[in-house]
mmCIF file of C-alpha atoms and ligand atoms in Angstrom:
data_model
loop_
_atom_site.group_PDB
_atom_site.id
_atom_site.type_symbol
_atom_site.label_atom_id
_atom_site.label_comp_id
_atom_site.label_asym_id
_atom_site.label_seq_id
_atom_site.Cartn_x
_atom_site.Cartn_y
_atom_site.Cartn_z
ATOM 1 C CA MET A 188 2.700 40.816 25.253
ATOM 2 C CA ILE A 189 1.421 41.263 21.688
ATOM 3 C CA PRO A 190 0.261 37.683 20.926
ATOM 4 C CA TYR A 191 0.838 36.060 17.527
ATOM 5 C CA GLY A 192 -2.916 35.646 17.177
ATOM 6 C CA ARG A 193 -6.124 36.202 19.108
ATOM 7 C CA GLN A 194 -9.873 36.228 18.703
ATOM 8 C CA ASN A 195 -11.996 39.287 18.028
ATOM 9 C CA ILE A 196 -15.286 39.278 19.951
ATOM 10 C CA SER A 197 -17.924 41.971 19.397
ATOM 11 C CA ARG A 198 -20.920 42.977 21.479
ATOM 12 C CA GLU A 199 -23.110 41.256 18.878
ATOM 13 C CA ASP A 200 -21.166 38.020 19.392
ATOM 14 C CA VAL A 201 -21.781 38.215 23.147
ATOM 15 C CA GLU A 202 -25.474 38.920 22.647
ATOM 16 C CA ALA A 203 -25.855 36.009 20.224
ATOM 17 C CA VAL A 204 -24.397 33.636 22.807
ATOM 18 C CA VAL A 205 -26.507 35.051 25.636
ATOM 19 C CA GLU A 206 -29.629 34.576 23.535
ATOM 20 C CA VAL A 207 -28.922 30.838 23.283
ATOM 21 C CA LEU A 208 -28.187 30.651 27.008
ATOM 22 C CA ARG A 209 -31.692 32.005 27.608
ATOM 23 C CA SER A 210 -33.315 29.628 25.099
ATOM 24 C CA ASP A 211 -34.600 26.050 25.412
ATOM 25 C CA PHE A 212 -31.557 24.329 23.904
ATOM 26 C CA LEU A 213 -27.920 24.632 24.851
ATOM 27 C CA THR A 214 -27.090 21.726 22.544
ATOM 28 C CA GLN A 215 -28.896 19.718 19.828
ATOM 29 C CA GLY A 216 -31.189 22.674 19.192
ATOM 30 C CA PRO A 217 -31.803 24.745 16.051
ATOM 31 C CA THR A 218 -28.616 26.848 16.068
ATOM 32 C CA VAL A 219 -26.144 24.155 15.006
ATOM 33 C CA PRO A 220 -28.071 23.286 11.811
ATOM 34 C CA ALA A 221 -28.493 27.003 11.084
ATOM 35 C CA PHE A 222 -24.729 27.501 11.445
ATOM 36 C CA GLU A 223 -24.040 24.485 9.228
ATOM 37 C CA ARG A 224 -26.298 25.822 6.487
ATOM 38 C CA ALA A 225 -24.786 29.298 6.747
ATOM 39 C CA VAL A 226 -21.172 28.089 6.453
ATOM 40 C CA ALA A 227 -21.994 25.638 3.652
ATOM 41 C CA GLU A 228 -23.778 28.374 1.730
ATOM 42 C CA LYS A 229 -20.939 30.836 2.298
ATOM 43 C CA VAL A 230 -18.307 28.481 0.851
ATOM 44 C CA GLY A 231 -20.527 26.870 -1.783
ATOM 45 C CA ALA A 232 -20.661 23.319 -0.393
ATOM 46 C CA ARG A 233 -23.817 21.193 -0.177
ATOM 47 C CA PHE A 234 -23.223 19.918 3.376
ATOM 48 C CA GLY A 235 -21.615 21.257 6.539
ATOM 49 C CA ILE A 236 -21.202 18.922 9.514
ATOM 50 C CA ALA A 237 -20.377 20.886 12.664
ATOM 51 C CA VAL A 238 -18.245 19.156 15.302
ATOM 52 C CA ASN A 239 -16.414 20.113 18.491
ATOM 53 C CA SER A 240 -13.018 20.653 16.774
ATOM 54 C CA ALA A 241 -11.253 20.419 13.455
ATOM 55 C CA THR A 242 -9.392 17.459 14.920
ATOM 56 C CA SER A 243 -12.723 15.639 15.303
ATOM 57 C CA ALA A 244 -13.696 16.676 11.770
ATOM 58 C CA LEU A 245 -10.446 15.182 10.441
ATOM 59 C CA HIS A 246 -11.144 11.975 12.363
ATOM 60 C CA VAL A 247 -14.730 11.460 11.138
ATOM 61 C CA GLY A 248 -13.654 12.626 7.674
ATOM 62 C CA CYS A 249 -10.972 9.933 7.476
ATOM 63 C CA LEU A 250 -13.405 7.274 8.720
ATOM 64 C CA ALA A 251 -16.062 8.339 6.206
ATOM 65 C CA LEU A 252 -13.444 8.029 3.442
ATOM 66 C CA GLY A 253 -12.834 4.447 4.564
ATOM 67 C CA LEU A 254 -9.372 4.918 6.062
ATOM 68 C CA GLY A 255 -8.423 2.001 8.282
ATOM 69 C CA PRO A 256 -5.673 -0.401 9.346
ATOM 70 C CA GLY A 257 -3.378 -1.282 6.457
ATOM 71 C CA ASP A 258 -4.060 2.052 4.727
ATOM 72 C CA SER A 259 -1.793 5.074 4.465
ATOM 73 C CA LEU A 260 -2.491 8.792 4.726
ATOM 74 C CA TRP A 261 -0.090 11.377 3.341
ATOM 75 C CA THR A 262 0.037 14.940 4.568
ATOM 76 C CA SER A 263 2.312 17.955 4.542
ATOM 77 C CA ALA A 264 5.431 17.898 6.706
ATOM 78 C CA ASN A 265 4.661 21.502 7.688
ATOM 79 C CA THR A 266 1.429 21.272 9.629
ATOM 80 C CA PHE A 267 -0.102 20.939 13.055
ATOM 81 C CA VAL A 268 0.073 17.385 14.394
ATOM 82 C CA ALA A 269 -3.702 16.887 14.031
ATOM 83 C CA SER A 270 -3.403 16.584 10.215
ATOM 84 C CA ALA A 271 -1.376 13.390 10.737
ATOM 85 C CA ASN A 272 -2.858 12.094 13.988
ATOM 86 C CA CYS A 273 -6.252 11.530 12.336
ATOM 87 C CA ALA A 274 -4.702 8.645 10.400
ATOM 88 C CA ARG A 275 -3.380 7.086 13.594
ATOM 89 C CA TYR A 276 -6.847 7.274 15.219
ATOM 90 C CA CYS A 277 -8.060 5.086 12.340
ATOM 91 C CA GLY A 278 -5.186 2.620 12.695
ATOM 92 C CA ALA A 279 -3.643 3.783 9.412
ATOM 93 C CA SER A 280 -0.018 4.739 8.819
ATOM 94 C CA VAL A 281 1.192 8.228 7.908
ATOM 95 C CA ASP A 282 3.753 9.559 5.473
ATOM 96 C CA PHE A 283 4.847 13.122 4.843
ATOM 97 C CA VAL A 284 5.260 15.223 1.710
ATOM 98 C CA ASP A 285 7.804 18.036 1.487
ATOM 99 C CA ILE A 286 6.858 21.663 0.979
ATOM 100 C CA ASP A 287 7.260 24.262 -1.721
ATOM 101 C CA ALA A 288 9.725 26.736 -0.186
ATOM 102 C CA ARG A 289 7.866 29.720 -1.652
ATOM 103 C CA THR A 290 4.582 29.068 0.159
ATOM 104 C CA ALA A 291 5.463 26.415 2.794
ATOM 105 C CA ASN A 292 2.476 24.437 1.441
ATOM 106 C CA MET A 293 2.739 20.813 0.388
ATOM 107 C CA SER A 294 4.474 20.790 -2.998
ATOM 108 C CA SER A 295 2.271 19.168 -5.628
ATOM 109 C CA GLN A 296 5.430 18.409 -7.621
ATOM 110 C CA VAL A 297 6.981 16.528 -4.698
ATOM 111 C CA LEU A 298 3.649 14.764 -4.189
ATOM 112 C CA ALA A 299 3.603 13.732 -7.877
ATOM 113 C CA ASP A 300 7.197 12.458 -7.674
ATOM 114 C CA LYS A 301 6.542 10.558 -4.451
ATOM 115 C CA LEU A 302 3.409 8.919 -5.901
ATOM 116 C CA HIS A 303 5.264 7.993 -9.067
ATOM 117 C CA HIS A 304 8.111 6.519 -7.051
ATOM 118 C CA ALA A 305 5.730 4.537 -4.830
ATOM 119 C CA ARG A 306 3.946 3.065 -7.851
ATOM 120 C CA ARG A 307 7.209 2.184 -9.554
ATOM 121 C CA THR A 308 8.692 0.484 -6.492
ATOM 122 C CA GLY A 309 5.503 -1.218 -5.354
ATOM 123 C CA ALA A 310 5.414 0.834 -2.137
ATOM 124 C CA ARG A 311 2.063 1.598 -0.539
ATOM 125 C CA LEU A 312 0.068 4.341 -2.227
ATOM 126 C CA PRO A 313 -2.005 6.631 0.002
ATOM 127 C CA LYS A 314 -5.721 6.054 0.465
ATOM 128 C CA VAL A 315 -6.172 9.651 1.645
ATOM 129 C CA VAL A 316 -4.052 12.754 1.038
ATOM 130 C CA VAL A 317 -4.471 15.705 3.402
ATOM 131 C CA PRO A 318 -3.204 18.966 1.874
ATOM 132 C CA VAL A 319 -2.959 21.783 4.426
ATOM 133 C CA HIS A 320 -3.648 25.404 3.520
ATOM 134 C CA PHE A 321 -0.696 26.660 5.511
ATOM 135 C CA GLY A 322 -1.098 30.074 7.092
ATOM 136 C CA GLY A 323 -4.379 30.577 5.203
ATOM 137 C CA GLN A 324 -3.099 30.092 1.665
ATOM 138 C CA PRO A 325 -4.874 27.489 -0.510
ATOM 139 C CA THR A 326 -2.837 24.566 -1.827
ATOM 140 C CA GLU A 327 -2.593 23.691 -5.534
ATOM 141 C CA GLN A 328 -5.845 21.795 -5.230
ATOM 142 C CA GLU A 329 -6.586 21.275 -8.925
ATOM 143 C CA ALA A 330 -3.179 19.619 -9.436
ATOM 144 C CA ILE A 331 -3.662 17.461 -6.325
ATOM 145 C CA TRP A 332 -7.165 16.520 -7.502
ATOM 146 C CA GLU A 333 -5.788 15.456 -10.870
ATOM 147 C CA LEU A 334 -3.234 13.248 -9.110
ATOM 148 C CA SER A 335 -6.038 11.726 -7.035
ATOM 149 C CA ARG A 336 -7.771 10.652 -10.285
ATOM 150 C CA GLU A 337 -4.536 9.119 -11.555
ATOM 151 C CA TYR A 338 -3.535 7.321 -8.345
ATOM 152 C CA GLY A 339 -6.941 6.588 -6.837
ATOM 153 C CA PHE A 340 -6.703 8.383 -3.494
ATOM 154 C CA ARG A 341 -9.268 10.563 -1.736
ATOM 155 C CA VAL A 342 -8.572 14.202 -0.888
ATOM 156 C CA LEU A 343 -9.321 15.685 2.541
ATOM 157 C CA GLU A 344 -8.343 19.358 2.662
ATOM 158 C CA ASP A 345 -7.189 20.629 6.042
ATOM 159 C CA ALA A 346 -8.411 24.211 5.747
ATOM 160 C CA SER A 347 -8.087 24.905 9.472
ATOM 161 C CA HIS A 348 -6.203 28.098 8.556
ATOM 162 C CA SER A 349 -8.137 29.211 5.527
ATOM 163 C CA ILE A 350 -11.867 29.733 5.862
ATOM 164 C CA GLY A 351 -12.548 32.912 3.892
ATOM 165 C CA ALA A 352 -9.693 32.299 1.434
ATOM 166 C CA SER A 353 -10.132 31.496 -2.245
ATOM 167 C CA ARG A 354 -8.239 30.095 -5.220
ATOM 168 C CA HIS A 355 -9.099 31.264 -8.745
ATOM 169 C CA ASP A 356 -12.194 32.826 -7.110
ATOM 170 C CA GLU A 357 -13.300 29.410 -5.818
ATOM 171 C CA PRO A 358 -13.917 29.709 -2.054
ATOM 172 C CA VAL A 359 -12.004 27.311 0.181
ATOM 173 C CA GLY A 360 -14.537 24.775 1.435
ATOM 174 C CA SER A 361 -16.483 24.332 -1.804
ATOM 175 C CA CYS A 362 -14.752 20.960 -2.309
ATOM 176 C CA ARG A 363 -14.470 21.600 -6.018
ATOM 177 C CA TRP A 364 -11.114 19.779 -5.958
ATOM 178 C CA SER A 365 -11.539 17.510 -2.935
ATOM 179 C CA ASP A 366 -13.855 15.029 -1.231
ATOM 180 C CA ILE A 367 -14.031 16.767 2.148
ATOM 181 C CA THR A 368 -12.740 20.069 3.524
ATOM 182 C CA VAL A 369 -12.215 20.646 7.231
ATOM 183 C CA VAL A 370 -12.147 24.056 8.944
ATOM 184 C CA SER A 371 -11.258 25.012 12.539
ATOM 185 C CA PHE A 372 -12.946 27.534 14.796
ATOM 186 C CA HIS A 373 -10.294 27.564 17.527
ATOM 187 C CA PRO A 374 -9.832 31.126 18.904
ATOM 188 C CA VAL A 375 -6.477 31.716 17.176
ATOM 189 C CA LYS A 376 -7.936 30.785 13.777
ATOM 190 C CA VAL A 377 -9.672 33.117 11.316
ATOM 191 C CA MET A 378 -13.085 32.949 13.042
ATOM 192 C CA THR A 379 -14.064 31.197 16.242
ATOM 193 C CA THR A 380 -16.680 29.247 18.156
ATOM 194 C CA GLY A 381 -14.434 28.848 21.253
ATOM 195 C CA GLU A 382 -13.620 25.314 20.219
ATOM 196 C CA GLY A 383 -15.161 23.862 17.092
ATOM 197 C CA GLY A 384 -14.768 22.693 13.557
ATOM 198 C CA MET A 385 -16.726 21.703 10.478
ATOM 199 C CA ALA A 386 -16.438 19.170 7.695
ATOM 200 C CA LEU A 387 -17.748 20.343 4.328
ATOM 201 C CA CYS A 388 -18.626 18.057 1.426
ATOM 202 C CA ASN A 389 -20.917 17.630 -1.554
ATOM 203 C CA ASP A 390 -21.615 13.904 -1.237
ATOM 204 C CA ASP A 391 -24.799 12.667 0.514
ATOM 205 C CA ARG A 392 -23.207 9.464 1.753
ATOM 206 C CA LEU A 393 -20.095 11.103 3.181
ATOM 207 C CA ALA A 394 -22.291 13.697 4.905
ATOM 208 C CA ALA A 395 -24.612 11.050 6.385
ATOM 209 C CA MET A 396 -21.647 9.005 7.653
ATOM 210 C CA MET A 397 -19.983 11.997 9.319
ATOM 211 C CA GLN A 398 -23.305 13.031 10.898
ATOM 212 C CA LEU A 399 -23.650 9.537 12.294
ATOM 213 C CA LEU A 400 -20.083 9.318 13.603
ATOM 214 C CA ARG A 401 -20.204 12.631 15.437
ATOM 215 C CA THR A 402 -23.020 11.370 17.655
ATOM 216 C CA HIS A 403 -22.288 7.790 18.758
ATOM 217 C CA GLY A 404 -23.182 6.197 15.415
ATOM 218 C CA VAL A 405 -26.794 6.578 16.436
ATOM 219 C CA THR A 406 -29.613 7.360 14.011
ATOM 220 C CA ARG A 407 -33.272 8.294 14.370
ATOM 221 C CA ASP A 408 -33.807 8.208 10.612
ATOM 222 C CA PRO A 409 -35.876 5.095 9.658
ATOM 223 C CA GLN A 410 -34.217 4.876 6.229
ATOM 224 C CA PHE A 411 -30.916 3.903 7.911
ATOM 225 C CA MET A 412 -32.418 1.477 10.471
ATOM 226 C CA GLU A 413 -32.373 -2.301 10.382
ATOM 227 C CA SER A 414 -35.755 -2.639 12.099
ATOM 228 C CA VAL A 415 -39.039 -0.821 11.880
ATOM 229 C CA PRO A 416 -39.090 1.863 14.621
ATOM 230 C CA ALA A 417 -40.805 0.408 17.683
ATOM 231 C CA GLY A 418 -42.062 3.845 18.748
ATOM 232 C CA PRO A 419 -41.257 7.532 18.734
ATOM 233 C CA TRP A 420 -38.431 6.981 21.274
ATOM 234 C CA TYR A 421 -36.692 4.473 19.028
ATOM 235 C CA TYR A 422 -33.154 4.909 17.759
ATOM 236 C CA GLU A 423 -30.506 2.529 16.488
ATOM 237 C CA GLN A 424 -26.761 2.501 16.829
ATOM 238 C CA ILE A 425 -25.493 1.359 13.442
ATOM 239 C CA GLU A 426 -21.804 2.393 13.630
ATOM 240 C CA LEU A 427 -19.234 2.983 16.380
ATOM 241 C CA GLY A 428 -19.306 6.759 16.722
ATOM 242 C CA PHE A 429 -18.215 9.399 19.208
ATOM 243 C CA ASN A 430 -19.579 12.400 21.026
ATOM 244 C CA TYR A 431 -18.067 15.065 18.774
ATOM 245 C CA ARG A 432 -21.088 17.378 18.768
ATOM 246 C CA MET A 433 -20.853 21.163 18.693
ATOM 247 C CA THR A 434 -23.141 22.983 21.150
ATOM 248 C CA ASP A 435 -25.744 25.586 20.179
ATOM 249 C CA ILE A 436 -23.825 28.059 22.350
ATOM 250 C CA GLN A 437 -20.783 27.610 20.113
ATOM 251 C CA ALA A 438 -22.844 27.687 16.925
ATOM 252 C CA ALA A 439 -24.426 31.009 17.965
ATOM 253 C CA LEU A 440 -20.967 32.523 18.305
ATOM 254 C CA GLY A 441 -20.053 30.999 14.952
ATOM 255 C CA LEU A 442 -23.115 32.432 13.179
ATOM 256 C CA SER A 443 -22.319 35.867 14.532
ATOM 257 C CA GLN A 444 -18.620 35.598 13.637
ATOM 258 C CA LEU A 445 -19.472 34.367 10.146
ATOM 259 C CA LEU A 446 -21.164 37.707 9.411
ATOM 260 C CA ARG A 447 -17.798 39.366 9.986
ATOM 261 C CA LEU A 448 -15.676 36.810 8.125
ATOM 262 C CA PRO A 449 -15.272 39.012 5.008
ATOM 263 C CA ASP A 450 -14.093 41.891 7.235
ATOM 264 C CA PHE A 451 -11.763 39.587 9.173
ATOM 265 C CA VAL A 452 -10.101 38.367 5.985
ATOM 266 C CA ALA A 453 -9.929 41.868 4.486
ATOM 267 C CA THR A 454 -8.307 43.205 7.657
ATOM 268 C CA ARG A 455 -5.804 40.355 7.763
ATOM 269 C CA ASN A 456 -4.917 40.999 4.118
ATOM 270 C CA ARG A 457 -4.512 44.718 4.783
ATOM 271 C CA LEU A 458 -2.219 44.058 7.752
ATOM 272 C CA ALA A 459 -0.240 41.530 5.700
ATOM 273 C CA ARG A 460 0.265 44.069 2.907
ATOM 274 C CA ARG A 461 1.351 46.614 5.497
ATOM 275 C CA TYR A 462 3.873 44.134 6.941
ATOM 276 C CA GLY A 463 5.124 43.515 3.408
ATOM 277 C CA ALA A 464 5.818 47.230 2.961
ATOM 278 C CA LEU A 465 7.357 47.689 6.435
ATOM 279 C CA LEU A 466 9.605 44.649 6.076
ATOM 280 C CA ALA A 467 10.926 45.552 2.618
ATOM 281 C CA GLY A 468 14.637 46.228 3.036
ATOM 282 C CA LEU A 469 14.994 44.029 6.140
ATOM 283 C CA PRO A 470 16.918 40.772 5.726
ATOM 284 C CA VAL A 471 13.844 38.537 6.046
ATOM 285 C CA LYS A 472 11.676 36.750 3.488
ATOM 286 C CA PRO A 473 7.901 36.664 3.943
ATOM 287 C CA LEU A 474 6.096 33.708 2.403
ATOM 288 C CA GLU A 475 4.808 34.321 -1.097
ATOM 289 C CA VAL A 476 1.153 34.279 -2.058
ATOM 290 C CA ALA A 477 0.875 32.354 -5.333
ATOM 291 C CA ALA A 478 -0.911 33.869 -8.345
ATOM 292 C CA GLY A 479 -4.649 33.176 -8.228
ATOM 293 C CA ASN A 480 -4.687 32.763 -4.451
ATOM 294 C CA ARG A 481 -6.314 34.974 -1.875
ATOM 295 C CA SER A 482 -4.983 33.950 1.533
ATOM 296 C CA ALA A 483 -7.013 34.225 4.724
ATOM 297 C CA PHE A 484 -3.709 35.152 6.453
ATOM 298 C CA HIS A 485 -4.269 33.110 9.573
ATOM 299 C CA LEU A 486 -0.488 33.480 10.070
ATOM 300 C CA TYR A 487 2.162 35.925 8.961
ATOM 301 C CA VAL A 488 5.438 34.045 8.563
ATOM 302 C CA ILE A 489 8.865 35.469 7.818
ATOM 303 C CA ARG A 490 12.101 33.573 7.267
ATOM 304 C CA LEU A 491 15.717 34.422 7.912
ATOM 305 C CA PRO A 492 17.786 34.483 4.692
ATOM 306 C CA THR A 493 19.450 31.191 5.649
ATOM 307 C CA PRO A 494 18.388 28.363 7.986
ATOM 308 C CA ASP A 495 20.116 28.986 11.312
ATOM 309 C CA SER A 496 18.190 27.657 14.283
ATOM 310 C CA ALA A 497 20.608 29.126 16.862
ATOM 311 C CA ARG A 498 20.317 32.640 15.421
ATOM 312 C CA ARG A 499 16.563 32.260 15.003
ATOM 313 C CA ARG A 500 16.272 31.189 18.629
ATOM 314 C CA THR A 501 18.188 34.239 19.882
ATOM 315 C CA ILE A 502 16.045 36.549 17.746
ATOM 316 C CA VAL A 503 12.802 34.910 18.904
ATOM 317 C CA GLU A 504 13.889 35.158 22.546
ATOM 318 C CA GLY A 505 14.828 38.808 22.064
ATOM 319 C CA LEU A 506 11.442 39.540 20.530
ATOM 320 C CA ARG A 507 9.648 37.732 23.337
ATOM 321 C CA ASP A 508 11.626 39.744 25.894
ATOM 322 C CA ALA A 509 10.437 42.842 24.035
ATOM 323 C CA GLY A 510 6.824 41.695 24.490
ATOM 324 C CA ILE A 511 6.272 40.288 21.000
ATOM 325 C CA GLY A 512 4.653 36.861 20.919
ATOM 326 C CA VAL A 513 6.640 35.218 18.151
ATOM 327 C CA ASN A 514 6.092 31.540 17.377
ATOM 328 C CA LEU A 515 7.159 28.724 15.065
ATOM 329 C CA HIS A 516 4.641 27.057 12.772
ATOM 330 C CA TYR A 517 5.758 24.273 12.460
ATOM 331 C CA MET A 518 8.496 21.864 13.357
ATOM 332 C CA PRO A 519 8.121 19.019 10.786
ATOM 333 C CA VAL A 520 5.497 16.720 12.295
ATOM 334 C CA TYR A 521 7.606 13.600 11.739
ATOM 335 C CA LEU A 522 10.314 15.011 14.026
ATOM 336 C CA GLN A 523 7.905 14.911 16.979
ATOM 337 C CA PRO A 524 8.945 12.168 19.429
ATOM 338 C CA TYR A 525 5.742 10.205 18.789
ATOM 339 C CA TYR A 526 6.531 9.968 15.066
ATOM 340 C CA ARG A 527 10.262 9.453 15.558
ATOM 341 C CA ARG A 528 9.378 6.349 17.553
ATOM 342 C CA MET A 529 7.895 4.976 14.307
ATOM 343 C CA GLY A 530 11.246 5.376 12.604
ATOM 344 C CA PHE A 531 10.950 8.827 11.043
ATOM 345 C CA ALA A 532 14.242 10.723 11.059
ATOM 346 C CA PRO A 533 15.739 14.003 9.801
ATOM 347 C CA GLY A 534 16.338 14.109 6.052
ATOM 348 C CA LEU A 535 12.855 13.036 4.930
ATOM 349 C CA CYS A 536 11.669 16.499 3.848
ATOM 350 C CA PRO A 537 14.694 18.799 3.376
ATOM 351 C CA GLU A 538 12.691 21.891 2.445
ATOM 352 C CA ALA A 539 10.430 21.599 5.481
ATOM 353 C CA GLU A 540 13.457 21.073 7.713
ATOM 354 C CA ALA A 541 15.283 24.112 6.295
ATOM 355 C CA TYR A 542 12.101 26.168 6.606
ATOM 356 C CA ALA A 543 11.712 25.156 10.265
ATOM 357 C CA GLU A 544 15.191 26.517 11.029
ATOM 358 C CA ALA A 545 14.516 29.881 9.407
ATOM 359 C CA ALA A 546 10.838 30.671 10.030
ATOM 360 C CA MET A 547 9.012 32.668 12.652
ATOM 361 C CA THR A 548 5.384 33.730 12.934
ATOM 362 C CA ILE A 549 4.949 37.376 13.892
ATOM 363 C CA PRO A 550 1.703 38.806 15.330
ATOM 364 C CA LEU A 551 -1.256 39.091 12.967
ATOM 365 C CA PHE A 552 -4.848 39.293 14.174
ATOM 366 C CA VAL A 553 -7.879 41.445 13.564
ATOM 367 C CA GLY A 554 -7.375 43.746 16.574
ATOM 368 C CA LEU A 555 -3.681 44.411 15.806
ATOM 369 C CA THR A 556 -3.202 48.179 15.499
ATOM 370 C CA ASP A 557 -0.863 49.932 13.085
ATOM 371 C CA ASP A 558 1.081 51.177 16.122
ATOM 372 C CA GLN A 559 1.523 47.647 17.452
ATOM 373 C CA GLN A 560 2.624 46.548 14.003
ATOM 374 C CA ASP A 561 5.238 49.303 13.966
ATOM 375 C CA VAL A 562 6.458 48.127 17.386
ATOM 376 C CA VAL A 563 6.814 44.572 16.063
ATOM 377 C CA VAL A 564 8.795 45.689 13.016
ATOM 378 C CA SER A 565 11.041 47.997 14.974
ATOM 379 C CA ALA A 566 11.821 45.294 17.565
ATOM 380 C CA LEU A 567 12.515 42.905 14.718
ATOM 381 C CA ARG A 568 14.857 45.396 13.060
ATOM 382 C CA THR A 569 16.767 45.763 16.351
ATOM 383 C CA GLN A 570 17.128 41.999 16.719
ATOM 384 C CA LEU A 571 18.151 41.433 13.106
ATOM 385 C CA THR A 572 20.898 44.040 13.322
ATOM 386 C CA SER A 573 22.135 43.093 16.817
ATOM 387 C CA VAL A 574 22.150 39.289 16.491
ATOM 388 C CA PRO A 575 25.018 38.199 14.222
HETATM 389 C C1 PLP B 12 -5.625 24.176 14.526
HETATM 390 C C2 PLP B 12 -5.380 23.119 13.531
HETATM 391 C C3 PLP B 12 -6.036 21.891 13.553
HETATM 392 C C4 PLP B 12 -6.905 21.461 14.698
HETATM 393 O O1 PLP B 12 -7.915 22.355 14.943
HETATM 394 P P1 PLP B 12 -8.770 22.194 16.289
HETATM 395 O O2 PLP B 12 -10.056 22.871 15.948
HETATM 396 O O3 PLP B 12 -7.996 22.901 17.351
HETATM 397 O O4 PLP B 12 -8.934 20.754 16.558
HETATM 398 C C5 PLP B 12 -5.823 20.995 12.524
HETATM 399 N N1 PLP B 12 -4.985 21.279 11.518
HETATM 400 C C6 PLP B 12 -4.314 22.443 11.475
HETATM 401 C C7 PLP B 12 -3.417 22.715 10.311
HETATM 402 C C8 PLP B 12 -4.466 23.394 12.486
HETATM 403 O O5 PLP B 12 -3.763 24.518 12.466
#
């Protein structure tokens, strides 16, 4: 099976991990802070807070932004469930914004209309908006940031797909147009730590709060304590936090992978361009990359000319039988049973629903060979011509 995505591990990556295994610290040692500094520097953010997953980063990010019961978080309909679940962890409600059919990213126009409508009708405005850089392509962050000034919400970018991408030469993660940006290091993503994630920000107080929350709400820094330290062993728990720490083993892999991030993104872009050329003439529509964007191409998504979930299913099954690991990213989150139980129903985001009946993700990863790519395209051609 040619998978839709997979990690790329070098000998150097293995050696970096082994070095930590032989060292004094498997966790809470020097490698996590070194990884945080390296990522923050790479993307141009002041702070990087490493955690054990992007899901955890979304959770502590939402808490640091003050999201709680009675508040609302808005995110894209076309995303992984974690972008919405983080609101539920905080006791907040969720609402979904439809996509721009060209990119499958949250539409900033739909967001503007929905905000305007909410203000006009007295409906609840969001406290936090989570734009998702779908497939590795940055969202229209400057427009979303402008809306956040007008409507008073905070912006938490879910950049789980897009470390290494940029918009108008601004690297994703710099938080130029957001409060916090979250990245994922899951093995299918652009670079990996096995499991892992990071929250990036430029604000001292947000950074300090997320650092606290990832490790039980416990501090050893006297400036945050209520009492004078009673001795060198002394710590205080000042918030209700979690154990969301990344290990030094993971951070060592991350530091090593980070060195290859520019190559990873260049390779993914090369393979995406090659797909674009090979697919020209076939009755499928790749997603567009908007002017000014450089995608990290976490995913390569194509769409059938018209939404047709039965035909798409037959084609996907045919491709899988031919050994091609095709996937769907994503069914609209609000159509998941958990969200339907809250009253969400089809019709909320028509573009995302049409997209989800036409889209498929075909294999794209750093080790994908030109030959494998040709096999994918030829199997796809067979399916497209044989399935009416
Ligand atoms: C993968 C992913 C996450 C969660 O990342 P983990 O590191 O696996 O927790 C969140 N949001 C999106 C859009 C993702 O694709």
